[in-house]
Tab-separated table of C-alpha atoms in Angstrom:
chain	number	residue	atom	x	y	z
A	921	MET	CA	32.750	-2.382	40.367
A	922	ARG	CA	31.893	1.285	40.349
A	923	LEU	CA	29.950	2.643	37.390
A	924	PHE	CA	28.454	6.066	36.636
A	925	ARG	CA	28.144	8.205	39.872
A	926	LYS	CA	30.226	7.614	43.124
A	927	GLY	CA	28.286	5.987	45.776
A	928	HIS	CA	26.655	3.524	43.484
A	929	ASN	CA	28.062	0.058	43.512
A	930	PHE	CA	27.054	-2.113	40.593
A	931	THR	CA	27.809	-5.778	40.415
A	932	TRP	CA	28.039	-8.232	37.460
A	933	LYS	CA	24.751	-9.462	38.902
A	934	HIS	CA	23.055	-5.993	38.411
A	935	ILE	CA	24.620	-5.717	35.126
A	936	LEU	CA	23.195	-9.320	34.214
A	937	LEU	CA	19.807	-8.528	35.357
A	938	LEU	CA	19.839	-5.408	33.151
A	939	VAL	CA	20.763	-7.085	30.021
A	940	VAL	CA	18.025	-9.805	30.915
A	941	GLU	CA	15.447	-7.114	31.183
A	942	ILE	CA	16.432	-5.585	27.983
A	943	LEU	CA	16.421	-8.822	26.166
A	944	LEU	CA	12.915	-9.631	27.531
A	945	ILE	CA	11.460	-6.077	26.418
A	946	TYR	CA	12.892	-6.828	22.878
A	947	ASN	CA	11.486	-10.267	22.590
A	948	LEU	CA	7.993	-9.021	23.822
A	949	ALA	CA	8.151	-6.088	21.457
A	950	ARG	CA	8.965	-8.555	18.581
A	951	LEU	CA	6.143	-11.007	19.698
A	952	TRP	CA	3.589	-8.137	19.846
A	953	SER	CA	4.670	-6.915	16.426
A	954	GLU	CA	4.223	-10.549	14.895
A	955	TYR	CA	0.783	-10.907	16.534
A	956	GLU	CA	-0.068	-7.787	14.750
A	957	ASN	CA	1.087	-9.038	11.316
A	958	ARG	CA	-0.672	-12.296	11.829
A	959	SER	CA	-3.954	-10.419	12.883
A	960	ASN	CA	-3.711	-8.962	9.133
A	961	ILE	CA	-2.932	-12.008	7.444
A	962	GLU	CA	-6.513	-13.297	7.292
A	963	ALA	CA	-7.801	-9.835	6.296
A	964	MET	CA	-5.315	-9.471	3.635
A	965	ASP	CA	-6.258	-12.948	2.244
A	966	LYS	CA	-9.663	-11.608	2.358
A	967	MET	CA	-8.677	-8.485	0.281
A	968	MET	CA	-6.540	-10.495	-2.180
A	969	ALA	CA	-9.543	-12.555	-2.925
A	970	GLU	CA	-11.139	-9.286	-4.206
A	971	VAL	CA	-8.481	-8.523	-6.569
A	972	PRO	CA	-10.002	-9.128	-9.992
A	973	SER	CA	-8.538	-11.847	-12.275
A	974	VAL	CA	-7.628	-9.596	-15.035
A	975	VAL	CA	-5.029	-10.304	-17.566
A	976	SER	CA	-2.881	-7.284	-18.995
A	977	MET	CA	-3.365	-5.792	-22.306
A	978	ASP	CA	-0.736	-7.971	-23.705
A	979	GLY	CA	-2.013	-10.935	-22.081
A	980	LYS	CA	1.310	-12.038	-20.270
A	981	GLU	CA	0.590	-11.006	-16.906
A	982	LEU	CA	-2.310	-11.671	-14.469
A	983	LEU	CA	-3.108	-8.728	-11.951
A	984	SER	CA	-4.213	-11.123	-9.140
A	985	GLU	CA	-0.749	-12.706	-9.366
A	986	ARG	CA	1.319	-9.378	-9.711
A	987	ILE	CA	-0.427	-7.442	-6.933
A	988	LYS	CA	1.643	-7.673	-3.508
A	989	MET	CA	0.071	-7.252	-0.099
A	990	MET	CA	1.620	-5.120	2.635
A	991	SER	CA	0.910	-4.847	6.431
A	992	ARG	CA	1.777	-1.572	8.009
A	993	SER	CA	0.187	-2.040	11.312
A	994	LYS	CA	-2.885	-3.828	12.874
A	995	GLY	CA	-5.908	-2.937	10.640
A	996	VAL	CA	-3.760	-1.083	8.014
A	997	TYR	CA	-2.941	-3.094	4.903
A	998	SER	CA	-2.989	-2.521	1.237
A	999	GLY	CA	-1.874	-4.128	-2.137
A	1000	PHE	CA	0.165	-2.614	-5.043
A	1001	CYS	CA	1.679	-3.442	-8.123
A	1002	HIS	CA	3.167	-1.860	-11.388
A	1003	ILE	CA	2.197	-2.888	-14.779
A	1004	TYR	CA	3.719	-2.047	-18.112
A	1005	GLU	CA	1.189	-1.546	-21.040
A	1006	GLN	CA	1.791	-0.563	-24.570
A	1007	ALA	CA	-1.043	1.799	-24.967
A	1008	SER	CA	-2.011	5.354	-24.062
A	1009	GLU	CA	-3.383	6.299	-20.556
A	1010	LYS	CA	-6.922	6.452	-22.378
A	1011	GLU	CA	-6.664	3.129	-23.807
A	1012	ILE	CA	-5.624	1.645	-20.389
A	1013	VAL	CA	-8.277	3.063	-18.382
A	1014	LYS	CA	-10.984	1.974	-20.694
A	1015	TYR	CA	-9.503	-1.579	-20.811
A	1016	TYR	CA	-9.226	-2.117	-17.129
A	1017	GLN	CA	-12.496	-0.399	-16.781
A	1018	LYS	CA	-14.089	-2.838	-18.825
A	1019	GLU	CA	-12.311	-5.784	-17.235
A	1020	PHE	CA	-13.164	-4.613	-13.600
A	1021	GLU	CA	-16.723	-4.010	-14.273
A	1022	LYS	CA	-16.908	-7.776	-15.373
A	1023	ASN	CA	-15.528	-8.603	-11.883
A	1024	GLY	CA	-18.311	-6.512	-10.222
A	1025	TRP	CA	-15.875	-3.349	-9.591
A	1026	LYS	CA	-17.956	-0.073	-10.346
A	1027	TYR	CA	-15.906	2.702	-11.987
A	1028	LEU	CA	-16.202	6.019	-10.045
A	1029	GLY	CA	-14.287	8.208	-12.061
A	1030	ARG	CA	-10.921	10.165	-12.450
A	1031	TYR	CA	-9.764	12.162	-9.507
A	1032	LYS	CA	-6.836	14.622	-9.468
A	1033	ARG	CA	-5.307	15.968	-6.247
A	1034	GLU	CA	-6.357	19.095	-5.390
A	1035	LYS	CA	-3.396	20.680	-3.505
A	1036	PRO	CA	0.071	19.642	-4.371
A	1037	VAL	CA	1.965	17.568	-1.632
A	1038	GLN	CA	5.764	17.645	-1.178
A	1039	ASN	CA	7.385	14.637	-2.929
A	1040	VAL	CA	4.277	13.983	-4.819
A	1041	HIS	CA	4.040	14.378	-8.577
A	1042	GLU	CA	1.956	17.521	-9.639
A	1043	TYR	CA	0.231	15.836	-12.376
A	1044	GLU	CA	-0.794	12.545	-10.717
A	1045	ARG	CA	-4.012	11.195	-12.053
A	1046	TYR	CA	-6.307	8.436	-10.141
A	1047	TYR	CA	-9.082	6.304	-11.716
A	1048	TYR	CA	-11.021	4.835	-8.809
A	1049	PHE	CA	-13.017	1.655	-8.669
A	1050	GLU	CA	-15.071	0.350	-5.910
A	1051	LYS	CA	-17.077	-2.859	-4.958
A	1052	GLU	CA	-19.787	-3.553	-2.421
A	1053	GLY	CA	-17.765	-3.956	0.743
A	1054	ASP	CA	-14.631	-2.648	2.346
A	1055	TYR	CA	-12.411	-2.029	-0.648
A	1056	CYS	CA	-11.377	0.515	-3.161
A	1057	MET	CA	-9.106	0.139	-6.226
A	1058	CYS	CA	-7.133	2.729	-8.264
A	1059	LEU	CA	-5.165	3.073	-11.403
A	1060	TYR	CA	-2.705	5.574	-10.983
A	1061	PHE	CA	-0.374	7.585	-13.466
A	1062	THR	CA	1.840	10.607	-13.525
A	1063	ASP	CA	3.006	12.491	-16.654
A	1064	ASP	CA	6.546	10.678	-16.037
A	1065	ASP	CA	5.291	7.090	-15.946
A	1066	PHE	CA	6.993	5.899	-19.010
A	1067	SER	CA	9.591	3.206	-19.242
A	1068	TYR	CA	12.497	3.474	-21.718
A	1069	ASP	CA	10.791	1.182	-24.198
A	1070	GLY	CA	7.752	3.145	-24.598
A	1071	LYS	CA	5.417	1.373	-22.281
A	1072	THR	CA	3.116	3.085	-19.922
A	1073	LYS	CA	3.716	2.386	-16.190
A	1074	VAL	CA	0.500	1.589	-14.431
A	1075	SER	CA	0.244	1.573	-10.758
A	1076	VAL	CA	-2.483	-0.637	-9.299
A	1077	TYR	CA	-3.744	-0.096	-5.768
A	1078	ILE	CA	-6.191	-1.951	-3.567
A	1079	PHE	CA	-6.854	-0.553	-0.174
A	1080	LEU	CA	-9.561	-0.001	2.530
A	1081	LYS	CA	-12.137	2.376	1.937
A	1082	ARG	CA	-11.957	3.604	5.612
A	1083	GLY	CA	-8.889	5.251	6.719
A	1084	ASN	CA	-6.809	4.936	3.688
A	1085	ASP	CA	-8.917	6.358	0.923
A	1086	GLY	CA	-6.991	9.004	-0.915
A	1087	ARG	CA	-10.348	10.302	-2.552
A	1088	GLN	CA	-10.610	12.661	0.441
A	1089	TYR	CA	-7.632	14.795	-1.006
A	1090	CYS	CA	-8.922	14.654	-4.345
A	1091	LYS	CA	-11.702	16.156	-6.801
A	1092	ILE	CA	-13.476	14.374	-9.522
A	1093	GLU	CA	-12.677	15.444	-12.914
A	1094	GLU	CA	-14.488	14.831	-16.117
A	1095	ASP	CA	-12.963	11.971	-18.138
């Protein structure tokens, strides 16, 4: 069988070897990816244990049950969720600040992005909390975070202080 250029003879044996090599490389890549994800599982479990067991303002949702963990690559992971509250931003922040502080989280303040970024809301507000150790949490609001039933959407994030800390792009504001 002649394939590609003249003078090169490819047999079915060559084609079969090429297919086997491609499958081998594919499976090695999958195994490596699985290894990296598994290496984050223990670290994500540790992070999840730090999520405060705070009940939503209406008493229906537990933050530690709502938050979902994500692994992006080895050593890069975080957690997030959305909670809808029937209150103003100021009331929500005050409530969660009190509840987080009961669980050892210190309120750092309200941050606002200094420079607008493409595909990012212009009126973002982040309320940061941190705890002794490797983690930060924030409550995140934008001006269009309202659902149809009048509730305010609160995005809650927990992440590593190193490398994933968005405060470097923000400036602190007075509350």
